[in-house]
C-alpha atoms as an extended CHARMM CRD file, in Angstrom:
* protein
*
       106  EXT
         1         1  UNK       CA             -7.0430000000       90.6380000000       73.7430000000  PROA      1               0.0000000000
         2         2  UNK       CA            -10.5630000000       90.2470000000       74.2260000000  PROA      2               0.0000000000
         3         3  UNK       CA            -11.9380000000       88.4060000000       71.4370000000  PROA      3               0.0000000000
         4         4  UNK       CA            -15.4440000000       89.9050000000       71.6580000000  PROA      4               0.0000000000
         5         5  UNK       CA            -14.0440000000       93.4230000000       71.5560000000  PROA      5               0.0000000000
         6         6  UNK       CA            -11.7680000000       92.2870000000       68.6490000000  PROA      6               0.0000000000
         7         7  UNK       CA            -14.7230000000       90.6380000000       66.9080000000  PROA      7               0.0000000000
         8         8  UNK       CA            -16.9300000000       93.5250000000       67.1290000000  PROA      8               0.0000000000
         9         9  UNK       CA            -14.3370000000       96.0110000000       65.9260000000  PROA      9               0.0000000000
        10        10  UNK       CA            -13.8440000000       94.1780000000       63.2280000000  PROA      10              0.0000000000
        11        11  UNK       CA            -17.5510000000       93.8040000000       62.1840000000  PROA      11              0.0000000000
        12        12  UNK       CA            -17.9760000000       97.1640000000       61.2190000000  PROA      12              0.0000000000
        13        13  UNK       CA            -16.6070000000       98.2360000000       57.5340000000  PROA      13              0.0000000000
        14        14  UNK       CA            -15.7910000000      102.1210000000       58.7410000000  PROA      14              0.0000000000
        15        15  UNK       CA            -13.5620000000      100.3780000000       60.9550000000  PROA      15              0.0000000000
        16        16  UNK       CA            -11.5800000000       98.2400000000       58.6320000000  PROA      16              0.0000000000
        17        17  UNK       CA            -11.5650000000      100.8380000000       56.4410000000  PROA      17              0.0000000000
        18        18  UNK       CA             -9.6170000000      102.7020000000       59.1630000000  PROA      18              0.0000000000
        19        19  UNK       CA             -7.1390000000       99.9990000000       59.7880000000  PROA      19              0.0000000000
        20        20  UNK       CA             -6.5410000000       99.3380000000       55.9740000000  PROA      20              0.0000000000
        21        21  UNK       CA             -5.1080000000      103.1110000000       55.9880000000  PROA      21              0.0000000000
        22        22  UNK       CA             -3.2610000000      102.4250000000       59.0040000000  PROA      22              0.0000000000
        23        23  UNK       CA             -1.4000000000       99.6550000000       57.0900000000  PROA      23              0.0000000000
        24        24  UNK       CA              0.3040000000      102.1590000000       55.1100000000  PROA      24              0.0000000000
        25        25  UNK       CA              1.5790000000      104.0800000000       58.3540000000  PROA      25              0.0000000000
        26        26  UNK       CA              0.8420000000      106.2210000000       61.1950000000  PROA      26              0.0000000000
        27        27  UNK       CA             -1.9340000000      109.1330000000       61.0920000000  PROA      27              0.0000000000
        28        28  UNK       CA             -3.6350000000      111.2670000000       63.1810000000  PROA      28              0.0000000000
        29        29  UNK       CA             -7.0970000000      111.3880000000       64.0760000000  PROA      29              0.0000000000
        30        30  UNK       CA             -7.9660000000      114.7130000000       61.5990000000  PROA      30              0.0000000000
        31        31  UNK       CA             -5.6600000000      112.6740000000       58.5900000000  PROA      31              0.0000000000
        32        32  UNK       CA             -7.8210000000      109.7090000000       59.1160000000  PROA      32              0.0000000000
        33        33  UNK       CA            -11.2660000000      111.5860000000       59.3950000000  PROA      33              0.0000000000
        34        34  UNK       CA             -9.7380000000      113.6820000000       56.3220000000  PROA      34              0.0000000000
        35        35  UNK       CA            -10.5870000000      109.5860000000       54.4160000000  PROA      35              0.0000000000
        36        36  UNK       CA            -14.0310000000      109.6410000000       55.3640000000  PROA      36              0.0000000000
        37        37  UNK       CA            -17.6370000000      111.8890000000       55.0440000000  PROA      37              0.0000000000
        38        38  UNK       CA            -18.2290000000      111.7620000000       58.7220000000  PROA      38              0.0000000000
        39        39  UNK       CA            -17.8660000000      114.0220000000       61.6460000000  PROA      39              0.0000000000
        40        40  UNK       CA            -14.9620000000      114.0740000000       64.0770000000  PROA      40              0.0000000000
        41        41  UNK       CA            -17.0470000000      112.5130000000       66.5400000000  PROA      41              0.0000000000
        42        42  UNK       CA            -18.1620000000      109.9030000000       64.6390000000  PROA      42              0.0000000000
        43        43  UNK       CA            -14.5630000000      108.9520000000       63.6880000000  PROA      43              0.0000000000
        44        44  UNK       CA            -13.4440000000      109.7290000000       67.3410000000  PROA      44              0.0000000000
        45        45  UNK       CA            -15.8630000000      106.8070000000       68.2010000000  PROA      45              0.0000000000
        46        46  UNK       CA            -14.6080000000      104.5660000000       65.8610000000  PROA      46              0.0000000000
        47        47  UNK       CA            -10.7670000000      105.0910000000       67.1440000000  PROA      47              0.0000000000
        48        48  UNK       CA            -12.1750000000      104.5650000000       70.6300000000  PROA      48              0.0000000000
        49        49  UNK       CA            -13.5980000000      101.4600000000       69.8240000000  PROA      49              0.0000000000
        50        50  UNK       CA            -10.5330000000       99.9860000000       67.8330000000  PROA      50              0.0000000000
        51        51  UNK       CA             -8.2990000000      101.2390000000       70.8440000000  PROA      51              0.0000000000
        52        52  UNK       CA            -10.1970000000       99.2220000000       73.1320000000  PROA      52              0.0000000000
        53        53  UNK       CA             -9.8040000000       96.0450000000       71.0760000000  PROA      53              0.0000000000
        54        54  UNK       CA             -6.1060000000       96.9640000000       70.9760000000  PROA      54              0.0000000000
        55        55  UNK       CA             -6.4640000000       96.9060000000       67.6080000000  PROA      55              0.0000000000
        56        56  UNK       CA             -4.5290000000      100.1480000000       67.2990000000  PROA      56              0.0000000000
        57        57  UNK       CA             -1.6530000000      102.3810000000       68.9890000000  PROA      57              0.0000000000
        58        58  UNK       CA             -1.6460000000      105.6000000000       70.1890000000  PROA      58              0.0000000000
        59        59  UNK       CA              1.4510000000      107.4700000000       70.5050000000  PROA      59              0.0000000000
        60        60  UNK       CA              1.7880000000      111.4380000000       71.5050000000  PROA      60              0.0000000000
        61        61  UNK       CA              4.3450000000      113.3860000000       69.8390000000  PROA      61              0.0000000000
        62        62  UNK       CA              3.9820000000      117.2140000000       70.4170000000  PROA      62              0.0000000000
        63        63  UNK       CA              0.5080000000      118.6520000000       69.9300000000  PROA      63              0.0000000000
        64        64  UNK       CA             -0.5330000000      115.7240000000       67.9420000000  PROA      64              0.0000000000
        65        65  UNK       CA             -1.9890000000      111.7510000000       69.0990000000  PROA      65              0.0000000000
        66        66  UNK       CA             -0.7310000000      109.5570000000       66.3350000000  PROA      66              0.0000000000
        67        67  UNK       CA             -2.5520000000      106.2340000000       65.5670000000  PROA      67              0.0000000000
        68        68  UNK       CA             -0.7460000000      102.8250000000       64.2730000000  PROA      68              0.0000000000
        69        69  UNK       CA             -1.7490000000       99.2440000000       63.7090000000  PROA      69              0.0000000000
        70        70  UNK       CA             -1.1940000000       96.7550000000       66.5960000000  PROA      70              0.0000000000
        71        71  UNK       CA             -0.2880000000       93.7500000000       64.5530000000  PROA      71              0.0000000000
        72        72  UNK       CA              0.3480000000       91.5680000000       67.1400000000  PROA      72              0.0000000000
        73        73  UNK       CA             -3.6540000000       91.1720000000       67.9490000000  PROA      73              0.0000000000
        74        74  UNK       CA             -4.3760000000       90.6950000000       64.5480000000  PROA      74              0.0000000000
        75        75  UNK       CA             -1.7170000000       87.9580000000       64.3020000000  PROA      75              0.0000000000
        76        76  UNK       CA             -4.0610000000       86.4230000000       67.8560000000  PROA      76              0.0000000000
        77        77  UNK       CA             -7.0560000000       86.7620000000       65.6900000000  PROA      77              0.0000000000
        78        78  UNK       CA             -5.6680000000       84.5300000000       62.3860000000  PROA      78              0.0000000000
        79        79  UNK       CA             -3.6890000000       81.7070000000       64.8320000000  PROA      79              0.0000000000
        80        80  UNK       CA             -7.6370000000       81.5450000000       66.4530000000  PROA      80              0.0000000000
        81        81  UNK       CA             -8.8690000000       81.4600000000       63.0040000000  PROA      81              0.0000000000
        82        82  UNK       CA             -6.3450000000       78.9790000000       61.4010000000  PROA      82              0.0000000000
        83        83  UNK       CA             -7.4820000000       76.8910000000       64.8720000000  PROA      83              0.0000000000
        84        84  UNK       CA            -11.0240000000       76.6340000000       63.9070000000  PROA      84              0.0000000000
        85        85  UNK       CA             -9.7520000000       75.9040000000       60.2920000000  PROA      85              0.0000000000
        86        86  UNK       CA             -8.0510000000       72.3230000000       62.1120000000  PROA      86              0.0000000000
        87        87  UNK       CA             -4.6150000000       74.3340000000       61.2300000000  PROA      87              0.0000000000
        88        88  UNK       CA             -1.6410000000       73.9530000000       63.5470000000  PROA      88              0.0000000000
        89        89  UNK       CA              1.3910000000       76.8460000000       63.6320000000  PROA      89              0.0000000000
        90        90  UNK       CA              4.6560000000       75.3320000000       63.9130000000  PROA      90              0.0000000000
        91        91  UNK       CA              7.2970000000       77.0280000000       65.8440000000  PROA      91              0.0000000000
        92        92  UNK       CA              8.3670000000       79.1770000000       62.9060000000  PROA      92              0.0000000000
        93        93  UNK       CA              5.0440000000       80.3740000000       62.9910000000  PROA      93              0.0000000000
        94        94  UNK       CA              4.0900000000       78.7150000000       59.7450000000  PROA      94              0.0000000000
        95        95  UNK       CA              0.4360000000       77.4560000000       59.3790000000  PROA      95              0.0000000000
        96        96  UNK       CA              0.0450000000       73.6690000000       59.0070000000  PROA      96              0.0000000000
        97        97  UNK       CA             -2.8380000000       71.8870000000       58.2780000000  PROA      97              0.0000000000
        98        98  UNK       CA             -3.9790000000       68.4660000000       59.9550000000  PROA      98              0.0000000000
        99        99  UNK       CA             -1.5250000000       66.4190000000       57.9550000000  PROA      99              0.0000000000
       100       100  UNK       CA              0.9720000000       68.4840000000       58.1980000000  PROA      100             0.0000000000
       101       101  UNK       CA              1.1550000000       70.3310000000       54.8070000000  PROA      101             0.0000000000
       102       102  UNK       CA              2.6190000000       74.1250000000       54.6520000000  PROA      102             0.0000000000
       103       103  UNK       CA              0.4220000000       76.4180000000       53.6440000000  PROA      103             0.0000000000
       104       104  UNK       CA              2.9550000000       79.2240000000       54.1780000000  PROA      104             0.0000000000
       105       105  UNK       CA              5.2090000000       77.6290000000       51.6620000000  PROA      105             0.0000000000
       106       106  UNK       CA              6.1260000000       79.7120000000       48.7080000000  PROA      106             0.0000000000
């Protein structure tokens, strides 16, 4: 993962909205384009940027291309942000601060 490419991709509100739609499940480019008032070429550009940042996965099925979230990259970004905040993750992936307080306990 290139953190610069990821941050660039996440900096755009349209791309963040696309990721939000993909949270609900896989979609084709046409289904994504229906959600926005923009040309198919513009949507394609946003999808390309998200793909370069490895934030989405692409799956071909017959005549369609489906896009879905790549949550592993999002998890890496969250871990990086947690580290900036002075938090560590334990072996289970729970987030703790420098004093060991667990933020993930319910």
